[in-house]
């Protein structure tokens, strides 16, 4: 049976709508599609959503209250964390700080490292190390040798001093010594310091010596460590060019400016071997910097003919005088 295509009254019937033929202008009437909510299953007014999709006034009040509560909780957590961090930092700073002379809190660790060059070079605090001269003293019998035992007193005027001694021991060499940390940091330089920047002189570190050793000149008795004749070939003051000079020496590279009777200008000490556990004996280089005090083709004098900067004597003269004193 063919379905009717007309509605009662002569109106044409179409799926989901129809046009009224009796009216002068056609009017479209929509039929709700399948699956739409019927009036009987509509949402209740309390839970309804506005036409624009916004939450109802009651829902808005609840949501705003929830958001405020969440923000309050987050702010409280942040404040608590910030207070804990500040307290921990304050405790650490208070532990690290040391009172100064005026009773005010001391400087931080970084600030304490930034000291004046002269103060760092002399290093009065280093004089208080009980083991600073242990190796030096363990190698010597002070009842036999005329070398100083050492008290470790730094220079009174705050200037750092150096000394270069010629030592006629089992092998002839120069001893290069810089005052630092309350002792004389020492290197044995077989060929001696050179004023020529092109000359790289081997420097082998030895034990720290007492500050009084700057003035030692004489003969170390036979059978004693380093037995032989010693003269002071050059002496004077020096000015550190490296920041935190003792630390620069520990790192293995330090520069300085010498103001001596014979050696003048910038020099550098650089470690090229050793310096760590299991690396063997240390070895350094002593090199003149290329400055206005540099001397091309400069030579270190013959040790046997060199004269003392203190007394003008040669090694031979010092040895002879010491022998004569021993005979009397």
C-alpha positions as MATLAB code, in Angstrom:
seq = 'XXXXXXXXXXXXXXXXXXXXXXXXXXXXXXXXXXXXXXXXXXXXXXXXXXXXXXXXXXXXXXXXXXXXXXXXXXXXXXXXXXXXXXXXXXXXXXXXXXXXXXXXXXXXXXXXXXXXXXXXXXXXXXXXXXXXXXXXXXXXXXXXXXXXXXXXXXXXXXXXXXXXXXXXXXXXXXXXXXXXXXXXXXXXXXXXXXXXXXXXXXXXXXXXXXXXXXXXXXXXXXXXXXXXXXXXXXXXXXXXXXXXXXXXXXXXXXXXXXXXXXXXXXXXXXXXXXXXXXXXXXXXXXXXXXXXXXXXXXXXXXXXXXXXXXXXXXXXXXXXXXXXXXXX';
ca = [
       0.000    0.000    0.000;
       1.396    3.374   -0.977;
       1.568    5.824    1.884;
      -0.439    8.978    1.548;
       1.492   12.083    0.593;
      -1.188   14.508    1.685;
      -2.370   15.584    5.093;
      -5.980   16.193    5.977;
      -7.204   19.377    4.430;
      -5.051   18.979    1.298;
      -1.633   19.903    2.829;
       1.402   18.184    1.313;
       3.325   15.924    3.803;
       7.195   15.783    3.858;
       9.561   14.015    6.250;
      10.299   16.174    9.368;
       8.073   18.988    8.224;
       5.446   20.166    5.884;
       4.299   23.264    4.096;
       0.864   24.578    4.606;
      -0.565   25.010    1.177;
      -3.566   27.032    2.278;
      -1.515   29.989    3.490;
      -0.353   32.675    1.073;
       3.312   32.340    2.144;
       4.833   28.945    2.933;
       5.849   28.466    6.559;
       8.422   25.843    7.631;
       7.527   23.876   10.720;
      10.375   21.818   12.265;
       9.871   18.445   13.812;
      12.301   17.538   16.646;
      14.923   14.998   15.507;
      15.199   11.557   16.929;
      17.131   11.301   20.199;
      16.137   14.755   21.450;
      15.071   15.212   25.042;
      11.426   15.121   25.513;
       9.621   17.579   27.774;
       9.098   14.815   30.277;
      12.926   14.133   30.546;
      14.117   17.763   30.684;
      16.701   18.839   33.310;
      15.303   20.213   36.502;
      15.505   24.010   37.044;
      17.988   23.559   39.925;
      20.539   21.874   37.625;
      19.681   23.612   34.391;
      22.278   25.345   32.211;
      21.592   28.754   30.739;
      21.157   29.079   26.957;
      24.726   30.415   26.647;
      26.066   27.360   28.483;
      26.910   29.188   31.756;
      26.392   27.732   35.218;
      23.311   28.755   37.119;
      23.635   31.389   39.900;
      23.660   28.731   42.581;
      26.447   26.831   40.799;
      28.455   30.034   40.291;
      28.420   30.783   44.031;
      29.651   27.304   44.907;
      32.426   27.391   42.270;
      33.663   30.827   43.348;
      33.804   29.688   46.971;
      35.774   26.586   45.974;
      38.247   28.625   43.925;
      38.838   31.028   46.827;
      39.484   28.116   49.191;
      41.978   26.545   46.770;
      43.846   29.831   46.319;
      44.038   30.293   50.092;
      45.511   26.804   50.567;
      48.150   27.343   47.848;
      49.163   30.711   49.315;
      49.531   29.171   52.767;
      51.758   26.391   51.392;
      53.985   28.902   49.569;
      54.347   31.043   52.684;
      55.242   28.027   54.804;
      57.879   26.876   52.284;
      59.387   30.374   52.024;
      59.606   30.652   55.823;
      61.331   27.258   56.067;
      63.870   28.193   53.386;
      64.630   31.548   55.030;
      65.090   29.935   58.413;
      67.462   27.299   57.008;
      69.508   29.928   55.167;
      69.683   32.148   58.238;
      70.897   29.223   60.305;
      73.620   28.395   57.765;
      74.777   32.004   57.514;
      74.870   32.321   61.259;
      76.968   29.181   61.516;
      79.486   30.287   58.862;
      79.829   33.871   60.021;
      82.536   34.748   62.475;
      82.569   37.871   64.585;
      85.020   40.573   63.547;
      87.022   42.831   65.788;
      84.114   45.161   66.337;
      81.750   42.293   67.221;
      79.872   42.534   63.925;
      79.131   39.402   61.929;
      82.107   38.223   59.891;
      82.380   38.148   56.127;
      81.064   35.266   54.062;
      83.377   32.490   52.839;
      83.850   34.125   49.441;
      84.600   37.498   51.000;
      87.157   36.018   53.375;
      89.067   34.643   50.391;
      89.322   38.094   48.825;
      92.177   39.498   50.874;
      94.917   41.930   49.981;
      97.763   40.636   47.882;
     100.429   41.419   50.447;
      98.412   39.791   53.237;
      97.836   36.698   51.105;
     101.523   36.486   50.219;
     102.836   36.809   53.760;
     100.030   34.602   55.119;
     100.472   35.212   58.832;
      97.800   32.596   59.558;
     100.023   29.949   57.976;
     102.660   30.501   60.643;
     100.342   28.880   63.160;
     100.334   25.516   61.407;
     102.119   23.113   63.765;
     103.356   20.901   60.913;
     104.528   23.665   58.550;
     108.205   23.010   59.309;
     107.976   19.366   60.347;
     109.762   18.006   57.273;
     112.465   20.642   57.590;
     113.140   19.836   61.248;
     112.930   16.069   60.823;
     115.823   16.153   58.329;
     118.220   18.108   60.547;
     120.118   17.714   63.803;
     120.248   21.196   65.273;
     122.984   20.189   67.685;
     125.301   19.786   64.691;
     124.044   22.153   61.975;
     124.153   25.928   62.235;
     120.923   26.279   60.251;
     118.069   28.058   62.082;
     115.399   25.953   63.741;
     112.771   28.573   62.920;
     110.047   30.355   64.850;
     107.780   31.176   61.896;
     107.424   34.918   62.543;
     106.276   36.770   59.387;
     107.698   40.082   58.227;
     106.760   42.867   60.620;
     106.034   45.452   57.929;
     103.697   43.191   55.952;
     105.941   43.010   52.868;
     106.758   39.647   51.331;
     110.431   38.795   50.846;
     112.389   36.416   48.672;
     115.924   35.060   48.699;
     118.091   33.162   46.213;
     120.939   31.158   47.724;
     123.758   29.284   46.010;
     124.251   25.900   47.614;
     127.431   23.937   46.949;
     126.116   20.576   48.138;
     126.515   17.148   46.457;
     125.444   18.992   43.292;
     125.751   22.740   42.787;
     122.387   24.513   42.571;
     120.446   27.668   43.395;
     117.715   27.664   46.070;
     114.819   29.976   45.175;
     112.606   30.878   48.164;
     109.422   32.957   48.449;
     107.837   34.032   51.720;
     104.257   32.765   51.891;
     101.991   31.479   54.669;
     104.575   32.163   57.361;
     107.359   30.062   55.775;
     109.736   30.151   52.819;
     108.318   28.147   49.912;
     111.408   26.646   48.298;
     112.560   25.279   44.945;
     115.926   23.902   43.900;
     116.925   25.464   40.545;
     119.972   23.638   39.089;
     120.881   26.359   36.569;
     119.579   29.304   38.579;
     117.036   32.008   37.615;
     117.478   33.613   34.198;
     116.625   37.212   33.171;
     115.897   35.972   29.625;
     112.206   35.131   28.948;
     113.284   32.500   26.430;
     115.032   30.474   29.125;
     112.871   27.980   31.022;
     114.633   26.859   34.164;
     113.765   23.598   35.923;
     112.697   24.122   39.555;
     112.250   21.164   41.898;
     110.227   21.915   45.062;
     111.805   21.159   48.429;
     110.512   21.321   51.995;
     109.333   24.631   53.462;
     112.075   26.549   55.269;
     111.767   28.939   58.244;
     111.740   32.660   57.550;
     115.076   33.045   59.346;
     116.682   31.056   56.554;
     116.645   34.212   54.424;
     119.801   35.322   56.231;
     121.554   31.981   56.490;
     125.057   31.931   55.035;
     127.682   29.439   56.084;
     128.677   25.786   55.936;
     126.343   22.880   56.713;
     128.369   20.248   58.541;
     129.449   17.057   56.825;
     127.030   14.187   57.387;
     124.074   16.536   57.753;
     121.272   16.887   55.228;
     122.410   19.237   52.436;
     125.998   19.352   53.683;
     127.981   22.081   51.913;
     128.523   25.815   51.641;
     125.688   28.343   51.270;
     125.770   32.029   50.278;
     122.947   34.531   49.753;
     123.244   35.413   46.056;
     120.218   37.756   45.890;
     117.477   39.016   48.198;
     114.705   41.580   48.272;
     110.949   41.962   48.306;
     108.378   40.636   45.898;
     104.869   41.588   44.920;
     102.310   38.891   44.062;
     100.659   39.325   40.676;
      98.357   36.311   41.075;
      95.227   36.734   43.174;
      95.298   34.728   46.425;
      98.964   33.878   46.027;
      99.182   30.808   48.337;
      96.197   29.275   46.554;
      97.786   30.042   43.173;
     100.874   28.121   44.272;
      98.733   25.175   45.319;
      97.000   25.202   41.935;
     100.383   25.139   40.217;
     100.769   28.536   38.562;
     101.766   31.800   40.226;
     103.168   35.074   38.926;
     105.043   37.710   40.930;
     107.246   40.798   40.609;
     110.728   40.695   42.133;
     112.548   43.740   43.502;
     115.961   42.381   44.358;
     119.548   43.549   43.999;
     120.035   41.329   40.920;
     116.664   39.908   39.938;
     113.985   42.391   38.900;
     110.678   42.235   37.072;
     107.983   39.649   36.569;
     108.517   35.917   36.937;
     106.260   32.884   36.820;
     106.393   29.511   38.546;
     104.452   26.782   36.742;
     104.067   23.138   37.731;
     104.219   20.804   34.744;
     104.465   17.432   36.472;
     103.095   15.899   39.656;
     100.941   17.705   42.154;
      98.493   14.872   42.788;
      98.363   11.493   44.508;
     100.385    8.930   42.610;
     101.723   11.464   40.091;
     105.328   11.198   41.228;
     107.631   14.001   42.310;
     106.612   17.509   41.351;
     108.524   19.508   38.765;
     108.119   23.205   37.995;
     109.482   25.800   35.586;
     110.805   29.213   36.631;
     110.483   31.654   33.712;
     111.142   35.387   33.380;
     108.228   37.372   31.977;
     108.775   39.464   28.871;
     108.705   42.953   30.400;
     110.919   46.018   30.649;
     113.216   44.177   33.072;
     113.837   41.276   30.687;
     117.404   40.874   29.380;
     117.958   39.069   26.085;
     120.956   36.774   26.148;
     121.112   37.331   29.905;
     123.048   34.696   31.778;
     123.193   33.457   35.326;
     126.703   33.984   36.724;
     129.123   31.181   37.413;
     128.261   29.980   40.955;
     131.913   29.610   41.867;
     132.606   33.247   40.989;
     129.322   34.711   42.241;
     129.429   36.916   45.331;
     127.124   37.166   48.307;
     124.546   39.955   48.306;
     125.080   40.265   52.080;
     128.844   40.080   52.545;
     130.365   40.109   49.053;
     132.096   36.775   49.708;
     132.363   33.825   47.323;
     131.579   30.226   48.178;
     135.270   29.498   48.519;
     135.817   32.381   50.909;
     132.898   31.389   53.114;
     134.125   27.799   53.256;
     137.668   28.918   54.109;
     136.507   31.217   56.899;
     134.317   28.505   58.373;
     137.228   26.063   58.313;
     139.441   28.615   60.030;
     136.841   29.171   62.725;
     136.715   25.439   63.276;
     140.430   25.177   63.831;
     140.419   27.753   66.617;
];
